[in-house]
XYZ file of C-alpha atoms in Angstrom:
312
model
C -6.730 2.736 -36.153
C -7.779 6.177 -35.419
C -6.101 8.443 -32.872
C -7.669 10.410 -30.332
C -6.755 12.265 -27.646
C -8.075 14.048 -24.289
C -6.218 16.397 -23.203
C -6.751 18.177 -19.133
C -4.672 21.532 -20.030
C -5.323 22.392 -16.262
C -3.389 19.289 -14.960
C -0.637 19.785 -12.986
C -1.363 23.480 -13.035
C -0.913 23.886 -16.599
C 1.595 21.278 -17.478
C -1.189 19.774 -18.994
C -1.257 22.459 -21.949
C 2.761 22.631 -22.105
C 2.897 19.064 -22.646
C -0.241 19.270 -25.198
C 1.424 22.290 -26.861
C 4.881 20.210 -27.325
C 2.928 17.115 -28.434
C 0.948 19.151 -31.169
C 4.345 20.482 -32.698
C 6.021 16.538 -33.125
C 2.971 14.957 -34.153
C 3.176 14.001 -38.078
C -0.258 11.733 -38.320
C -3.555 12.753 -38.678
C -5.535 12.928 -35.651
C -8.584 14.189 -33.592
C -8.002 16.008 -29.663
C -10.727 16.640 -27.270
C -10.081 19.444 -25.040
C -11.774 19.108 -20.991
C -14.021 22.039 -19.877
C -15.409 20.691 -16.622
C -15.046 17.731 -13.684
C -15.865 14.508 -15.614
C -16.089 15.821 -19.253
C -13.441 13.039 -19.686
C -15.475 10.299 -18.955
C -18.300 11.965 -20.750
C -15.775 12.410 -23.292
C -14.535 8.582 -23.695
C -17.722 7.188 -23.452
C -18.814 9.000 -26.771
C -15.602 8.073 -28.563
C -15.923 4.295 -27.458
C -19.947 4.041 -28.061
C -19.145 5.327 -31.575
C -15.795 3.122 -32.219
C -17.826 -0.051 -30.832
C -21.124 0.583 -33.440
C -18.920 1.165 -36.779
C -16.820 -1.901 -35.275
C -14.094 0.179 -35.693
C -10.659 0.258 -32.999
C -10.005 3.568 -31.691
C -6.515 4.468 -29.686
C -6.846 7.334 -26.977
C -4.161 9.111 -25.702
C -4.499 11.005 -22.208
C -2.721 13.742 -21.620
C -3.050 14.702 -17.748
C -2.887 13.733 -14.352
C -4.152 10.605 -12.234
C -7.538 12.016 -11.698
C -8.252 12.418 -15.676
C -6.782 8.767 -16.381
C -9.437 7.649 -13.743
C -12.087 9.640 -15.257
C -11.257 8.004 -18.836
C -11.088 4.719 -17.689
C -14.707 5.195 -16.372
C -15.432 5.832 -19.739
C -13.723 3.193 -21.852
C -14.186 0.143 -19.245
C -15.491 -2.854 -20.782
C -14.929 -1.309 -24.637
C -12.590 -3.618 -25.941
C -12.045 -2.016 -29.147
C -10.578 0.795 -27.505
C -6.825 1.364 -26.326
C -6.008 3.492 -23.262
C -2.500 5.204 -23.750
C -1.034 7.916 -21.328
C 1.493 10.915 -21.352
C 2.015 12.085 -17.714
C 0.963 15.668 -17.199
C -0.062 15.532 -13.440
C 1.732 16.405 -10.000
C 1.281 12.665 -8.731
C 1.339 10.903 -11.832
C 1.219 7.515 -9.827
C -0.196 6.152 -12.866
C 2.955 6.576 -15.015
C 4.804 4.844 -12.608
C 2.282 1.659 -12.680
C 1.728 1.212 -15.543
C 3.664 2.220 -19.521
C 3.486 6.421 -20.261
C 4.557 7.590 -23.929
C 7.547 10.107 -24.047
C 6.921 11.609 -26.858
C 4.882 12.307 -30.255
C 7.066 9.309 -32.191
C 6.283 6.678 -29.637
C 2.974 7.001 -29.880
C 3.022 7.253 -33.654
C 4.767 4.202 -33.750
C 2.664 1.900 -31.942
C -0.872 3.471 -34.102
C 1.607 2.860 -37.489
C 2.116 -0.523 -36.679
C -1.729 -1.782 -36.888
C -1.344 -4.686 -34.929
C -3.471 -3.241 -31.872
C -0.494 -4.680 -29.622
C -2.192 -3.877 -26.233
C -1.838 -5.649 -23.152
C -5.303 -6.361 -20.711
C -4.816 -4.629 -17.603
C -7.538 -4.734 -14.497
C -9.316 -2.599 -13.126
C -11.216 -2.349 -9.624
C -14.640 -0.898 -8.781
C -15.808 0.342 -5.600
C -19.877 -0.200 -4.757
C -21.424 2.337 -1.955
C -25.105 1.771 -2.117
C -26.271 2.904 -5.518
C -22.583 4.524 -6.088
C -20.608 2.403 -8.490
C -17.676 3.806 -9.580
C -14.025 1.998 -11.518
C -10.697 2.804 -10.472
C -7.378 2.433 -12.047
C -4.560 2.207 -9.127
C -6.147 2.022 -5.954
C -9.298 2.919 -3.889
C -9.765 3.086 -0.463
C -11.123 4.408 2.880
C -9.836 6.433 6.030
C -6.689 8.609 6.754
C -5.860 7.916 2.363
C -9.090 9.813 1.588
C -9.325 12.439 4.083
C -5.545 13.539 3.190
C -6.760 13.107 -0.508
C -9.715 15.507 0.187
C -7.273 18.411 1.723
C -4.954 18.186 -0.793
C -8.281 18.774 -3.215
C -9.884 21.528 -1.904
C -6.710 23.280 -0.864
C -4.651 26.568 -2.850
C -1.399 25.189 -1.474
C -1.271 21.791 -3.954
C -1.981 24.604 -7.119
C 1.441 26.604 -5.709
C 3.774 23.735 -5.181
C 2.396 22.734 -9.032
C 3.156 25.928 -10.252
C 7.108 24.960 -9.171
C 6.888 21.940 -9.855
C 6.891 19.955 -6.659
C 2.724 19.426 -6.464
C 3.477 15.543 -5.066
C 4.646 17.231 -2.334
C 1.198 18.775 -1.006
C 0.106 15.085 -0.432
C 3.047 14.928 2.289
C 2.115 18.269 3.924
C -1.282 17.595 4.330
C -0.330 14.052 6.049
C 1.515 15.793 8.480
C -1.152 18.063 9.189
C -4.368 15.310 8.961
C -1.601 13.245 11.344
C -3.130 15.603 14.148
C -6.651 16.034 13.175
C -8.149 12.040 11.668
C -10.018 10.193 14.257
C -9.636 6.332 13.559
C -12.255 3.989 13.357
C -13.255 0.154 13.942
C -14.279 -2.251 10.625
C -15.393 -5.380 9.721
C -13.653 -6.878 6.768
C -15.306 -9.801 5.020
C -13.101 -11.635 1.890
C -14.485 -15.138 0.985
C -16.949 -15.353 3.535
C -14.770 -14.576 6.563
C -15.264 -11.800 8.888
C -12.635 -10.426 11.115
C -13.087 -7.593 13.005
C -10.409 -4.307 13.271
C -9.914 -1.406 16.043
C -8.375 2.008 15.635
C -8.073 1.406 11.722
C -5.737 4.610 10.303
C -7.207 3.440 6.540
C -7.704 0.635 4.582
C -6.266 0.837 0.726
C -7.234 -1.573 -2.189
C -4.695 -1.465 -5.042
C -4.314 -2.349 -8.681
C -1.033 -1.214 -8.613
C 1.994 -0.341 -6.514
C 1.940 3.546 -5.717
C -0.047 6.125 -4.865
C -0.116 9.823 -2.629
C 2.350 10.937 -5.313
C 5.488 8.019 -5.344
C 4.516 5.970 -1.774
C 5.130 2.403 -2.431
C 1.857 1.515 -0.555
C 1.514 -2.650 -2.540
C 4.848 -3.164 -3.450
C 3.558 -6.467 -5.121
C 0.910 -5.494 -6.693
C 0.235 -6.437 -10.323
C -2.201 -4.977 -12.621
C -3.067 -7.995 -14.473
C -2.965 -10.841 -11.951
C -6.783 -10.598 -11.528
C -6.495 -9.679 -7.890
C -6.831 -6.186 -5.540
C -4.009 -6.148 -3.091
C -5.563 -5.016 0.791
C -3.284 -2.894 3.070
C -4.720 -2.183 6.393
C -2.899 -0.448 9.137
C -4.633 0.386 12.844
C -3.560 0.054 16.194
C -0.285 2.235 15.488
C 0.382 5.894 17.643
C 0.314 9.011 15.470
C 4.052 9.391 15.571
C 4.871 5.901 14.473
C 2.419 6.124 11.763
C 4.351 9.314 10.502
C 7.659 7.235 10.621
C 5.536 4.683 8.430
C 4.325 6.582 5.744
C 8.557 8.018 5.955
C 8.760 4.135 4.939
C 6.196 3.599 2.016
C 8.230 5.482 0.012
C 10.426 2.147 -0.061
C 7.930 -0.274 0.250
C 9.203 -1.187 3.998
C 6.239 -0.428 5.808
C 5.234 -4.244 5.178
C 7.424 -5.060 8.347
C 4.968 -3.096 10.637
C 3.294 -5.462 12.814
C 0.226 -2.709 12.521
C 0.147 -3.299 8.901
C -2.231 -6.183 7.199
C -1.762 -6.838 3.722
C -3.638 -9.545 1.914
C -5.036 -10.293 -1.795
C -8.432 -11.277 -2.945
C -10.905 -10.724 -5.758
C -13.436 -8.979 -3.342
C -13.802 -7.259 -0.101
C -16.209 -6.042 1.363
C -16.282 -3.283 4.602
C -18.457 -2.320 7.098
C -17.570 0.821 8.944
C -18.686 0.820 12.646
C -20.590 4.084 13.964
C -19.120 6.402 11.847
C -19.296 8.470 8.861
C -15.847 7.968 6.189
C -14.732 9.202 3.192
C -13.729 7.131 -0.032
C -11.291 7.678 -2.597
C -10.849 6.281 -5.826
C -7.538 6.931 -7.923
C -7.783 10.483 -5.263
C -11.266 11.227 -6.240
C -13.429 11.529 -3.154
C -16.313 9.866 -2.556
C -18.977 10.675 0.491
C -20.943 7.897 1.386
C -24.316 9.413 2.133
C -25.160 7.240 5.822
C -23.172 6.582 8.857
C -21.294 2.948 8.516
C -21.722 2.189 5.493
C -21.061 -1.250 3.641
C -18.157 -0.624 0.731
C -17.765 -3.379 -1.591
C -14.458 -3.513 -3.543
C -14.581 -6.248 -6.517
C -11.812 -6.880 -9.168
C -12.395 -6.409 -12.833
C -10.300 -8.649 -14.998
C -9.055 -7.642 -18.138
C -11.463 -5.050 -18.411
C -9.334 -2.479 -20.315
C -6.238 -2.518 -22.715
C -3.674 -0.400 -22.072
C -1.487 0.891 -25.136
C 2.140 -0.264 -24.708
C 5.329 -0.877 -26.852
C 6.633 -4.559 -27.113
């Protein structure tokens, strides 16, 4: 098997290139690295190496070192290549991914599993989100509402790269929930899953997961599974700003299930109409602006779409 990896040195405000730079100095097998320049040169990136593994028949491992959003932007890459193996090293600030789903250490781990041969992966799901003509996979969760807009501050805010730069980056996901707390206006939904509709008011946000955290450690699915061939729903509205600041106190433990505001459900597909208003989407963090006022957001589970690069 060859070795590969993509490396985001500007994850987690650098950690990205101190955990490369460590990496480079254990590693004792040949190998190839692909350094990213730009948003969505991994995926660019992945989809060359797995085009070119899946013509010369050939199976390809790819390490990751970086953050949720350049796992998500591999994965968009590799989905459906089945002679390709997905392995991570956590370099982010949220790294919700790591704590999902198996992360290598360290340069012998991963050594060991390529020296081994026996492409000992295990098929993991993925989900995919469908806006119109937007079509886009995601990794641990997607979803619409208060998730997204927090999401988007955190993006397009200075404050996340200083709390990186000591370290405590998961934290700008909690400071900007505070501050969205007072500035989101909720919204009413349809939600269709096998052909019944049922109808929500003063929905906070509605998250579809693969997996059991996200915003940086909140238990938001405690039961999800990432290979049960299902999407887990979590939908919280009617709730007062306050008490949905003593929730999201509660993901972090997985006890916000005992909320009467909170819906949780699993299913293969969902699909969303948003009543009279514009809304932003997020998948694995990465925003996504529907381009017309309530929109229709399909959410469909992908089975075994991916193998993910684990030791036994």
């Amino acid at each position: 098997m060859k070795l590969h990896f993509i490396i985001n040195e500007f994850a987690g405000n650098g950690k990205g290139k101190k955990v490369w730079e460590r990496l480079k100095k254990e590693l004792q097998m040949p190998y190839s690295f692909h350094s990213t320049q730009y948003k969505e040169h991994a995926k660019k990136i992945a989809l060359h190496l797995s085009e070119k593994a899946s013509a010369n028949n050939e199976h390809i491992v790819i390490i990751v070192v970086g953050g949720d959003g350049t796992i998500h932007e591999v994965l968009n890459g590799v989905i459906g290549f089945h002679k390709v193996t997905l392995g991570y090293v956590a370099a982010g600030s949220g790294n919700d991914f790591s704590r999902g789903y198996f992360s290598f250490q360290n340069a012998e781990q991963i050594e060991q599993f390529v020296l081994k041969n026996e492409c000992t992966y295990q098929q993991m799901d993925s989900g995919v989100v469908k806006i119109n003509t937007i079509q886009e996979s995601f990794i641990n969760n997607a979803g619409i509402g208060f998730d997204a807009f927090v999401a988007n501050l955190a993006n397009q805010s200075k404050l996340k790269k200083r709390l990186n730069s000591v370290g405590l980056g998961k934290l700008s996901y909690v400071y900007f929930l505070i501050y969205g707390l007072f500035k989101y206006k909720v919204f009413d939904c349809t939600v269709c899953i096998e052909g019944i509709e049922k109808s929500y008011k003063n929905v906070w946000f509605i998250t579809l997961s693969n997996q059991p955290y996200f915003g940086g450690g909140m238990k938001i699915s405690p039961k999800s599974n990432p290979d049960d061939g299902l999407l887990e729903l979590t939908l919280v509205h009617n709730l007062p700003r306050i008490k949905l600041l003593v929730l999201f106190v509660t993901v972090f433990f997985g006890a916000h299930t005992r909320f009467r505001a909170v819906v949780q459900t699993k299913a293969e597909k969902v699909k969303i109409r948003v009543k009279e208003q514009q809304i932003l989407c997020h998948t694995d963090g990465e925003i996504i602006r529907p381009s017309t006022n309530n929109p229709t957001l399909e959410f469909v589970i992908q089975p075994k779409s991916w193998n993910l690069a684990k030791e036994k």
